[in-house]
Tab-separated table of C-alpha atoms and ligand atoms in Angstrom:
chain	number	residue	atom	x	y	z
D	1	MET	CA	0.099	0.278	-0.229
D	2	THR	CA	1.373	3.359	-1.077
D	3	PHE	CA	0.596	6.856	0.751
D	4	HIS	CA	0.724	9.909	-1.526
D	5	GLU	CA	0.063	13.710	-0.015
D	6	MET	CA	-3.148	15.101	-2.249
D	7	ASN	CA	-3.365	18.966	-1.979
D	8	PHE	CA	-7.628	19.548	-1.925
D	9	ASP	CA	-7.630	24.024	-2.693
D	10	GLY	CA	-10.496	25.879	-2.181
D	11	LEU	CA	-12.100	27.088	-5.261
D	12	ILE	CA	-12.958	30.471	-5.110
D	13	GLY	CA	-16.328	31.848	-4.714
D	14	PRO	CA	-17.932	34.043	-7.027
D	15	THR	CA	-17.944	36.801	-4.264
D	16	HIS	CA	-14.381	37.294	-2.963
D	17	ASN	CA	-14.614	40.762	-2.111
D	18	TYR	CA	-12.113	43.269	0.288
D	19	SER	CA	-14.031	43.772	3.385
D	20	GLY	CA	-11.135	44.036	5.930
D	21	LEU	CA	-12.803	41.158	8.409
D	22	ALA	CA	-10.414	39.823	9.554
D	23	VAL	CA	-8.593	41.803	12.479
D	24	GLY	CA	-4.723	40.804	13.141
D	25	ASN	CA	-4.505	40.144	8.987
D	26	LEU	CA	-2.465	43.080	7.903
D	27	ALA	CA	-3.342	42.319	4.008
D	28	SER	CA	-6.852	42.353	4.428
D	29	ALA	CA	-6.817	45.408	6.574
D	30	LYS	CA	-4.682	46.842	4.069
D	31	ASN	CA	-6.876	45.993	1.252
D	32	ALA	CA	-10.401	46.615	3.253
D	33	LYS	CA	-13.149	48.779	0.708
D	34	ASN	CA	-10.451	47.849	-2.084
D	35	THR	CA	-12.641	46.287	-5.420
D	36	SER	CA	-11.725	42.975	-5.776
D	37	PHE	CA	-11.558	40.902	-9.008
D	38	PRO	CA	-13.347	37.803	-8.705
D	39	LYS	CA	-12.701	35.989	-12.530
D	40	GLU	CA	-9.153	36.503	-12.008
D	41	ALA	CA	-9.531	35.784	-8.117
D	42	ALA	CA	-11.047	32.053	-9.438
D	43	LEU	CA	-8.942	31.363	-12.156
D	44	GLN	CA	-5.464	32.002	-10.490
D	45	GLY	CA	-6.600	29.003	-7.988
D	46	ILE	CA	-7.201	27.112	-10.595
D	47	GLU	CA	-4.096	28.265	-12.450
D	48	LYS	CA	-2.227	27.116	-8.482
D	49	MET	CA	-3.785	23.824	-9.276
D	50	ARG	CA	-2.801	23.085	-12.668
D	51	THR	CA	0.640	24.199	-11.680
D	52	LEU	CA	0.881	20.619	-9.504
D	53	VAL	CA	-1.352	18.889	-12.280
D	54	ARG	CA	1.392	18.929	-14.598
D	55	LYS	CA	4.479	18.440	-12.484
D	56	GLY	CA	2.294	15.041	-11.579
D	57	TYR	CA	0.974	16.071	-8.500
D	58	LYS	CA	-2.001	14.853	-6.611
D	59	GLN	CA	-4.635	16.958	-6.734
D	60	GLY	CA	-8.389	17.975	-5.808
D	61	PHE	CA	-10.685	20.829	-5.068
D	62	PHE	CA	-13.581	21.920	-2.737
D	63	LEU	CA	-16.607	23.556	-3.324
D	64	PRO	CA	-16.985	27.143	-1.948
D	65	ASN	CA	-19.461	28.057	0.609
D	66	ALA	CA	-22.684	28.904	-0.456
D	67	ARG	CA	-22.682	32.550	-0.160
D	68	PRO	CA	-24.470	34.768	0.627
D	69	ASP	CA	-25.385	32.727	3.711
D	70	LEU	CA	-29.265	33.763	3.961
D	71	SER	CA	-29.752	31.330	7.190
D	72	VAL	CA	-27.151	33.621	9.358
D	73	LEU	CA	-29.341	36.753	8.728
D	74	ARG	CA	-32.646	35.470	9.524
D	75	ASN	CA	-30.838	33.703	12.803
D	76	LEU	CA	-29.994	37.433	12.867
D	77	GLY	CA	-33.300	38.780	12.990
D	78	PHE	CA	-33.736	39.769	9.541
D	79	THR	CA	-37.022	38.121	7.266
D	80	GLY	CA	-39.171	38.577	3.874
D	81	THR	CA	-37.981	37.478	0.635
D	82	ASN	CA	-34.162	36.702	-0.061
D	83	SER	CA	-33.990	40.030	-1.474
D	84	GLN	CA	-35.673	42.449	0.858
D	85	MET	CA	-33.233	40.539	3.496
D	86	ILE	CA	-30.551	42.326	1.630
D	87	ASN	CA	-31.703	45.173	1.531
D	88	LYS	CA	-32.677	45.975	5.026
D	89	ALA	CA	-28.763	44.096	5.795
D	90	ALA	CA	-27.397	46.621	3.657
D	91	LYS	CA	-29.592	49.828	5.203
D	92	GLN	CA	-29.135	48.418	8.656
D	93	ALA	CA	-25.772	46.771	9.011
D	94	PRO	CA	-24.474	46.596	5.977
D	95	GLU	CA	-21.520	45.143	8.306
D	96	LEU	CA	-23.107	41.804	8.712
D	97	LEU	CA	-23.765	42.071	4.462
D	98	SER	CA	-19.536	41.417	4.354
D	99	MET	CA	-20.136	39.032	6.728
D	100	VAL	CA	-22.479	36.797	4.906
D	101	TYR	CA	-21.081	37.348	1.866
D	102	SER	CA	-17.351	36.856	2.026
D	103	ALA	CA	-15.648	34.205	0.523
D	104	SER	CA	-13.380	33.171	2.822
D	105	SER	CA	-13.890	29.146	2.553
D	106	MET	CA	-11.556	29.397	-0.544
D	107	TRP	CA	-8.858	28.602	2.140
D	108	ALA	CA	-8.913	25.654	2.337
D	109	ALA	CA	-6.187	24.889	5.216
D	110	ASN	CA	-8.685	26.525	7.492
D	111	ALA	CA	-11.806	23.985	6.678
D	112	ALA	CA	-10.366	21.596	9.070
D	113	THR	CA	-7.460	19.764	11.192
D	114	VAL	CA	-7.028	16.760	9.088
D	115	THR	CA	-5.024	13.389	10.821
D	116	PRO	CA	-4.147	10.483	8.577
D	117	SER	CA	-5.168	6.611	8.471
D	118	LEU	CA	-1.397	6.547	9.533
D	119	ASP	CA	-1.067	8.179	12.281
D	120	SER	CA	-4.746	7.272	14.248
D	121	ARG	CA	-5.384	4.469	16.125
D	122	ASP	CA	-8.393	3.495	14.454
D	123	GLY	CA	-6.988	3.614	11.062
D	124	LYS	CA	-9.062	6.099	9.633
D	125	VAL	CA	-8.465	9.760	7.653
D	126	HIS	CA	-10.292	11.818	10.471
D	127	PHE	CA	-10.869	15.084	9.807
D	128	THR	CA	-12.439	18.021	12.070
D	129	PRO	CA	-13.795	21.357	10.099
D	130	ALA	CA	-12.152	24.217	12.487
D	131	ASN	CA	-14.508	26.285	14.387
D	132	LEU	CA	-12.851	29.612	13.223
D	133	LEU	CA	-14.734	31.508	15.786
D	134	THR	CA	-12.130	34.086	16.131
D	135	THR	CA	-13.690	35.921	13.466
D	136	ALA	CA	-17.687	36.473	12.299
D	137	HIS	CA	-17.302	36.126	9.063
D	138	ARG	CA	-15.664	32.648	9.525
D	139	ALA	CA	-17.628	31.050	11.833
D	140	ILE	CA	-20.437	30.631	10.253
D	141	GLU	CA	-17.726	28.745	7.512
D	142	HIS	CA	-18.180	25.017	9.281
D	143	PRO	CA	-21.838	23.884	8.834
D	144	GLN	CA	-21.135	24.176	4.795
D	145	THR	CA	-17.850	22.978	5.239
D	146	GLU	CA	-18.703	19.683	7.367
D	147	ARG	CA	-21.086	18.531	4.165
D	148	ILE	CA	-18.444	20.033	1.236
D	149	LEU	CA	-15.828	17.552	3.562
D	150	LYS	CA	-18.437	13.961	3.771
D	151	THR	CA	-19.248	15.350	0.166
D	152	VAL	CA	-15.508	14.819	-1.215
D	153	PHE	CA	-14.587	11.994	1.115
D	154	ASN	CA	-18.265	10.384	1.105
D	155	ASN	CA	-16.815	6.528	2.598
D	156	SER	CA	-17.200	5.923	5.938
D	157	LYS	CA	-14.759	2.686	5.387
D	158	TYR	CA	-11.885	5.007	4.727
D	159	PHE	CA	-13.100	8.706	6.093
D	160	LYS	CA	-14.597	9.926	9.536
D	161	VAL	CA	-15.902	13.508	8.924
D	162	HIS	CA	-16.058	15.179	12.618
D	163	SER	CA	-18.425	18.046	13.695
D	164	ALA	CA	-16.522	21.164	14.713
D	165	LEU	CA	-15.292	21.306	18.214
D	166	TYR	CA	-17.769	23.002	20.619
D	167	SER	CA	-17.520	27.026	19.625
D	168	GLN	CA	-16.639	28.924	22.122
D	169	ASN	CA	-13.589	30.995	23.246
D	170	GLU	CA	-11.335	28.133	25.097
D	171	PHE	CA	-11.488	25.963	21.905
D	172	ALA	CA	-11.027	28.465	19.182
D	173	ASP	CA	-10.270	26.170	16.774
D	174	GLU	CA	-8.266	27.346	13.119
D	175	GLY	CA	-7.707	24.067	11.464
D	176	ALA	CA	-4.556	22.955	9.623
D	177	ALA	CA	-3.000	26.139	9.581
D	178	ASN	CA	-1.963	25.510	13.010
D	179	HIS	CA	-0.788	21.981	11.860
D	180	THR	CA	1.851	19.988	10.090
D	181	ARG	CA	2.002	16.127	9.860
D	182	LEU	CA	6.111	15.147	10.080
D	183	GLY	CA	7.696	11.926	9.087
D	184	GLY	CA	10.315	10.025	8.171
D	185	THR	CA	8.584	9.168	4.780
D	186	TYR	CA	4.619	9.082	3.613
D	187	GLN	CA	5.344	5.345	3.836
D	188	GLU	CA	5.597	5.270	7.698
D	189	PRO	CA	3.698	6.824	11.193
D	190	GLY	CA	4.595	10.411	11.758
D	191	VAL	CA	3.531	12.834	14.514
D	192	GLY	CA	1.491	15.874	14.422
D	193	LEU	CA	2.661	19.340	15.459
D	194	PHE	CA	-0.003	21.131	17.074
D	195	VAL	CA	0.937	24.860	17.251
D	196	TYR	CA	-1.078	26.995	19.302
D	197	GLY	CA	-1.301	30.814	20.192
D	198	ARG	CA	-2.770	30.638	23.560
D	199	SER	CA	-3.037	27.990	26.568
D	200	SER	CA	-5.750	30.665	28.881
D	201	GLN	CA	-9.482	32.440	27.583
D	202	ALA	CA	-7.488	35.256	28.205
D	203	ASN	CA	-5.955	37.493	24.734
D	204	LEU	CA	-2.396	38.236	25.989
D	205	THR	CA	-1.396	39.459	22.374
D	206	ARG	CA	-2.057	42.750	20.821
D	207	PHE	CA	-4.214	40.857	17.876
D	208	PRO	CA	-6.374	37.709	18.984
D	209	ALA	CA	-4.588	34.083	19.244
D	210	ARG	CA	-6.478	32.545	17.322
D	211	GLN	CA	-5.507	28.680	18.218
D	212	THR	CA	-5.604	27.796	21.653
D	213	LEU	CA	-4.157	24.948	23.207
D	214	LYS	CA	-7.343	22.997	24.503
D	215	ALA	CA	-8.764	23.031	21.181
D	216	SER	CA	-5.454	21.105	19.584
D	217	GLN	CA	-5.550	18.997	22.142
D	218	ALA	CA	-9.355	17.976	21.897
D	219	ILE	CA	-8.183	17.241	18.283
D	220	ALA	CA	-5.746	14.947	18.829
D	221	ARG	CA	-7.812	13.346	21.511
D	222	SER	CA	-10.769	12.884	18.852
D	223	HIS	CA	-9.025	11.672	16.472
D	224	GLY	CA	-7.037	9.381	17.709
D	225	THR	CA	-3.355	10.682	17.206
D	226	ARG	CA	-0.656	8.001	18.153
D	227	GLU	CA	2.020	11.050	18.225
D	228	ALA	CA	1.304	14.708	18.880
D	229	LEU	CA	3.424	17.455	20.331
D	230	PHE	CA	2.148	20.742	20.856
D	231	LEU	CA	4.429	24.150	20.726
D	232	GLN	CA	2.949	27.529	20.928
D	233	GLN	CA	3.793	30.351	18.615
D	234	SER	CA	5.490	33.476	19.229
D	235	SER	CA	3.751	36.397	20.820
D	236	VAL	CA	5.995	38.527	18.133
D	237	ALA	CA	4.709	36.409	14.935
D	238	ILE	CA	0.956	37.392	16.104
D	239	ASP	CA	1.915	40.717	17.082
D	240	ALA	CA	3.664	41.281	14.163
D	241	GLY	CA	0.440	39.807	11.685
D	242	ALA	CA	0.904	35.962	11.711
D	243	PHE	CA	-2.409	34.859	11.983
D	244	HIS	CA	-2.054	31.420	11.821
D	245	ASN	CA	1.041	29.380	12.345
D	246	ASP	CA	1.723	28.670	8.658
D	247	VAL	CA	2.340	32.591	7.788
D	248	VAL	CA	5.359	31.905	9.694
D	249	ALA	CA	6.190	28.115	9.426
D	250	VAL	CA	5.858	25.109	6.927
D	251	GLY	CA	6.555	21.743	6.940
D	252	ASN	CA	6.153	18.591	5.061
D	253	GLY	CA	8.168	14.724	5.866
D	254	PRO	CA	10.973	15.322	7.928
D	255	ALA	CA	11.229	18.907	6.945
D	256	LEU	CA	10.406	22.121	9.000
D	257	PHE	CA	10.752	25.626	7.536
D	258	PHE	CA	10.183	28.218	9.457
D	259	HIS	CA	11.466	31.962	11.421
D	260	GLU	CA	13.168	32.494	13.693
D	261	ASP	CA	10.357	34.242	15.670
D	262	ALA	CA	7.577	31.881	14.836
D	263	PHE	CA	7.815	29.371	18.357
D	264	VAL	CA	8.569	30.551	21.878
D	265	ALA	CA	11.534	29.713	22.092
D	266	GLU	CA	12.540	27.270	25.334
D	267	GLN	CA	9.404	24.924	23.904
D	268	GLN	CA	10.706	24.571	20.423
D	269	THR	CA	14.086	23.311	21.814
D	270	ALA	CA	12.342	20.581	23.490
D	271	ILE	CA	9.560	19.799	21.015
D	272	PHE	CA	12.714	19.384	18.168
D	273	SER	CA	14.647	17.020	20.138
D	274	SER	CA	11.694	14.883	20.679
D	275	LEU	CA	10.792	15.396	16.607
D	276	ALA	CA	14.607	14.548	16.332
D	277	GLU	CA	14.207	11.598	18.355
D	278	GLN	CA	11.188	10.142	15.968
D	279	MET	CA	12.731	11.112	12.667
D	280	PRO	CA	15.451	12.092	10.404
D	281	PHE	CA	14.108	15.796	11.182
D	282	LYS	CA	15.387	18.976	9.521
D	283	ALA	CA	14.856	21.998	10.762
D	284	ILE	CA	15.428	24.815	8.449
D	285	CYS	CA	15.329	27.786	10.312
D	286	VAL	CA	15.424	31.048	8.987
D	287	SER	CA	17.162	34.224	10.721
D	288	ARG	CA	15.717	38.005	11.271
D	289	ASP	CA	19.229	38.434	10.292
D	290	GLU	CA	18.235	36.902	6.544
D	291	VAL	CA	15.024	37.817	6.136
D	292	SER	CA	12.831	40.277	8.732
D	293	LEU	CA	9.331	39.219	9.937
D	294	ALA	CA	8.635	41.988	8.537
D	295	ASP	CA	9.802	40.828	4.741
D	296	ALA	CA	8.669	37.258	6.107
D	297	ILE	CA	4.611	38.350	6.338
D	298	SER	CA	4.594	40.679	3.817
D	299	SER	CA	5.784	38.470	1.022
D	300	TYR	CA	4.393	35.129	2.537
D	301	LEU	CA	8.117	33.260	2.445
D	302	PHE	CA	6.246	30.227	4.791
D	303	ASN	CA	2.617	29.941	3.230
D	304	SER	CA	4.614	28.452	0.132
D	305	GLN	CA	3.298	25.218	-0.144
D	306	LEU	CA	6.021	22.402	0.749
D	307	LEU	CA	6.266	19.429	-1.376
D	308	ALA	CA	8.062	16.414	-1.370
D	309	ASN	CA	9.269	15.173	-5.165
D	310	PRO	CA	5.986	14.146	-6.984
D	311	ASP	CA	6.580	10.390	-6.371
D	312	GLY	CA	6.431	10.572	-2.807
D	313	SER	CA	10.296	10.938	-1.608
D	314	THR	CA	10.823	12.853	0.814
D	315	GLY	CA	14.952	13.236	0.370
D	316	GLU	CA	14.126	17.050	-2.082
D	317	MET	CA	11.749	19.603	-1.334
D	318	HIS	CA	10.086	22.242	-3.472
D	319	LEU	CA	8.479	25.264	-2.914
D	320	ILE	CA	5.286	26.748	-4.570
D	321	ALA	CA	6.015	30.093	-3.396
D	322	PRO	CA	4.122	33.242	-4.138
D	323	THR	CA	5.144	35.647	-6.980
D	324	GLU	CA	5.393	38.554	-3.758
D	325	CYS	CA	8.511	36.128	-2.499
D	326	ARG	CA	10.050	36.585	-6.227
D	327	ASP	CA	9.486	40.954	-5.693
D	328	ASN	CA	11.128	41.061	-2.398
D	329	LYS	CA	14.834	41.801	-3.329
D	330	ALA	CA	15.881	40.465	0.265
D	331	VAL	CA	13.339	37.439	0.608
D	332	PHE	CA	14.650	36.264	-3.537
D	333	ALA	CA	17.275	37.054	-2.632
D	334	TYR	CA	17.483	34.280	0.263
D	335	LEU	CA	16.036	31.714	-1.675
D	336	GLU	CA	18.368	31.740	-4.329
D	337	ARG	CA	21.532	31.136	-1.650
D	338	LEU	CA	18.424	28.782	0.615
D	339	ILE	CA	18.381	26.488	-2.852
D	340	ALA	CA	21.820	26.411	-3.633
D	341	ASP	CA	22.836	24.849	-0.342
D	342	THR	CA	22.780	21.880	0.039
D	343	THR	CA	23.140	21.062	3.028
D	344	GLN	CA	19.400	20.827	3.420
D	345	PRO	CA	16.786	19.175	1.008
D	346	ILE	CA	15.079	22.262	-0.703
D	347	ARG	CA	15.999	22.276	-4.784
D	348	SER	CA	13.672	24.209	-6.298
D	349	VAL	CA	11.007	27.329	-5.604
D	350	THR	CA	8.054	27.636	-8.617
D	351	TYR	CA	6.416	31.014	-8.163
D	352	VAL	CA	2.245	31.451	-8.442
D	353	ASP	CA	0.288	34.607	-9.040
D	354	VAL	CA	-2.087	34.313	-6.140
D	355	ARG	CA	-2.486	37.568	-5.523
D	356	GLN	CA	-5.712	38.239	-5.584
D	357	SER	CA	-5.989	35.667	-2.689
D	358	MET	CA	-3.131	37.182	-1.004
D	359	SER	CA	-4.365	40.492	-0.734
D	360	ASN	CA	-6.770	39.734	1.972
D	361	GLY	CA	-4.084	37.962	3.329
D	362	GLY	CA	-4.555	34.197	1.635
D	363	GLY	CA	-1.315	32.530	0.035
D	364	PRO	CA	-0.723	28.988	-2.130
D	365	ALA	CA	-0.603	26.987	1.369
D	366	CYS	CA	-3.518	28.501	2.765
D	367	LEU	CA	-5.780	27.957	-0.147
D	368	ARG	CA	-4.902	23.932	0.294
D	369	LEU	CA	-5.837	21.073	2.349
D	370	ARG	CA	-3.828	18.688	2.360
D	371	VAL	CA	-4.249	14.887	3.158
D	372	LEU	CA	-2.094	12.118	2.878
D	373	LEU	CA	-3.960	9.190	1.724
D	374	SER	CA	-3.572	5.394	0.973
D	375	ASP	CA	-4.176	4.297	-2.689
D	376	ASP	CA	-7.193	2.512	-2.158
D	377	GLU	CA	-8.467	5.533	0.148
D	378	ILE	CA	-7.511	8.088	-2.648
D	379	ALA	CA	-9.790	5.881	-5.195
D	380	ALA	CA	-12.639	5.888	-2.535
D	381	VAL	CA	-12.715	10.023	-2.840
D	382	ASN	CA	-15.575	11.082	-4.313
D	383	PRO	CA	-13.612	11.174	-8.133
D	384	ASN	CA	-15.848	14.786	-9.074
D	385	PHE	CA	-13.444	16.286	-6.869
D	386	ILE	CA	-10.389	15.259	-8.675
D	387	ALA	CA	-8.462	17.963	-10.373
D	388	THR	CA	-7.617	16.527	-13.709
D	389	GLU	CA	-6.991	18.637	-16.868
D	390	GLU	CA	-10.494	18.142	-17.861
D	391	GLN	CA	-11.929	18.785	-14.718
D	392	LEU	CA	-9.993	22.286	-14.082
D	393	ASN	CA	-11.142	23.075	-17.909
D	394	ALA	CA	-14.594	22.499	-16.728
D	395	LEU	CA	-14.191	24.575	-13.652
D	396	SER	CA	-12.405	27.839	-15.616
D	397	ASP	CA	-14.553	27.772	-17.902
D	398	TRP	CA	-17.324	27.706	-15.042
D	399	VAL	CA	-15.875	30.089	-13.631
D	400	ASN	CA	-16.126	32.243	-17.259
D	401	GLN	CA	-19.538	32.385	-17.239
D	402	HIS	CA	-20.779	32.676	-14.729
D	403	TYR	CA	-18.447	35.182	-12.370
D	404	ARG	CA	-18.013	39.135	-12.686
D	405	ASP	CA	-14.985	40.736	-13.157
D	406	GLU	CA	-15.019	43.477	-10.449
D	407	LEU	CA	-16.570	43.889	-7.572
D	408	ALA	CA	-16.913	46.826	-4.888
D	409	PRO	CA	-17.764	46.387	-1.559
D	410	ALA	CA	-21.154	48.538	-2.024
D	411	ASP	CA	-22.425	45.759	-4.695
D	412	LEU	CA	-23.432	43.738	-2.025
D	413	ALA	CA	-26.026	45.682	-1.397
D	414	ASP	CA	-27.381	44.338	-4.825
D	415	PRO	CA	-29.856	41.304	-4.596
D	416	GLU	CA	-28.678	40.740	-8.111
D	417	LEU	CA	-25.303	39.762	-6.649
D	418	MET	CA	-26.830	36.790	-4.897
D	419	ILE	CA	-28.850	35.486	-7.561
D	420	GLU	CA	-25.878	35.547	-9.458
D	421	SER	CA	-24.260	33.686	-7.311
D	422	TYR	CA	-26.613	31.377	-6.272
D	423	ASP	CA	-26.949	30.196	-9.841
D	424	ALA	CA	-23.227	30.222	-10.445
D	425	LEU	CA	-23.156	27.127	-7.388
D	426	THR	CA	-26.194	25.584	-8.950
D	427	ASP	CA	-24.631	25.311	-11.768
D	428	LEU	CA	-21.661	23.886	-10.274
D	429	ALA	CA	-23.008	21.469	-7.594
D	430	ASP	CA	-24.751	19.738	-11.083
D	431	LEU	CA	-21.847	20.259	-12.402
D	432	LEU	CA	-19.963	17.643	-10.321
D	433	GLY	CA	-22.628	15.735	-9.298
D	434	CYS	CA	-23.544	16.718	-6.062
D	435	GLU	CA	-26.878	19.190	-5.673
D	436	ALA	CA	-26.951	18.184	-1.808
D	437	ALA	CA	-24.342	20.071	-0.782
D	438	TYR	CA	-26.003	23.440	-1.226
D	439	LYS	CA	-28.614	24.409	0.606
D	440	PHE	CA	-29.781	28.042	-0.315
Y	1	LIG	O1	-8.836	34.058	8.192
Y	1	LIG	N1	-8.931	36.535	5.952
Y	1	LIG	C1	-8.622	35.221	6.262
Y	1	LIG	C2	-6.930	34.283	5.331
Y	1	LIG	C3	-7.344	33.128	6.137
Y	1	LIG	C4	-5.489	32.856	5.470
Y	1	LIG	N2	-5.283	31.357	5.529
Y	1	LIG	C5	-4.450	31.109	6.336
Y	1	LIG	N3	-3.163	31.230	6.624
Y	1	LIG	N4	-4.070	29.530	6.162
Y	1	LIG	C6	-8.492	35.239	7.883
Y	1	LIG	O2	-7.603	35.841	8.059
Y	1	LIG	C7	-10.328	38.374	4.622
Y	1	LIG	C8	-11.352	38.410	4.614
Y	1	LIG	C9	-11.811	40.342	4.089
Y	1	LIG	O3	-11.167	40.993	4.798
Y	1	LIG	O4	-12.947	40.280	3.707
Y	1	LIG	C10	-9.974	37.236	5.952
Y	1	LIG	O5	-10.950	36.365	6.181
């Protein structure tokens, strides 16, 4: 039985917009109220998937959450027809309209935390959708995300999709953006490295620490994770804009690529020695002298996808980096030095343009959920969600047919956008044979 890493990207939905909803996310704040380009955004996401498919990697995708989510407006006291609710929200509480229109489910790294079957006690692949309770626009994602995961991983012999953790501040969870599965090779059991921002109810940082230790522990417990380690993010990183750990660190196989300021230093030493006992662990630490924390966060260097070779061997690794890393002098020079250094495994960098997502703080690694799967498990994935070239062509045709070129935040007030979005998603569900995934 051979295991492979498969990346599932979140399709970027037709209402992609910049509403400045994410406190502590510098790009979201900077681009708040700018005009977005939904068609370009979705096509950039599809092209990123195509880049991986062409390199020989296994790739899948997820449906976007249906937006606007009118069940939330109804829950918040709006009444009448769909169009009447949109009109009333636009007049009375435009911030609630932005919340129910957000296309934030594109960032699949926050969809769930995953434990592969090699690492779980019952030999199943476990998924827990993230409750994302720190931000209002993302806290509404998990019921739909659970349905979407159950649509894609629809075989209970191999897959167990849990419900999100109890939505309370103590159990704040942001999914795989704060979790890395490390191991010598993909063919042997590994370690789940859970990174959390806070261990108490109180937020001691200027920006919110979105992941709690209790949430990470609960997930390891319910997934039956055999080997779990818990490491705290440094408050310096959170306050510099690392609202998720995947903004300052990325790991895969034996390699962990991270910024010097990513973790609480004393904990890091103990965790790294434990990892080194369990695998041929390779820590690739980038010092602040080489790349400042500010440059790391504005370029999203660590939000690159860190990939093994396409055949799954982990001796050599490859980065899929955002073009912002090529545009930043210090970061680009660092990457050139990195790949020339043969004492570490990263051998190549491919730059991808995902600027529309980046402008909301989502880089290449945010857009994907990694799942380590055996051949039998891959055969059990709903085949309509596997990204072949043909399927990607069908998706880009669908985007070209339905998406607007431009969207300004004020456009959310027009009920016509709701009709367009639901029509687009109805056609998508039809294309993918999954009508039940959406309830408008
Ligand atoms: O949760 N941005 C997202 C970006 C998520 C990136 N994901 C990872 N790092 N894995 C967030 O902060 C901005 C939406 C807006 O402002 O319109 C937003 O939600």
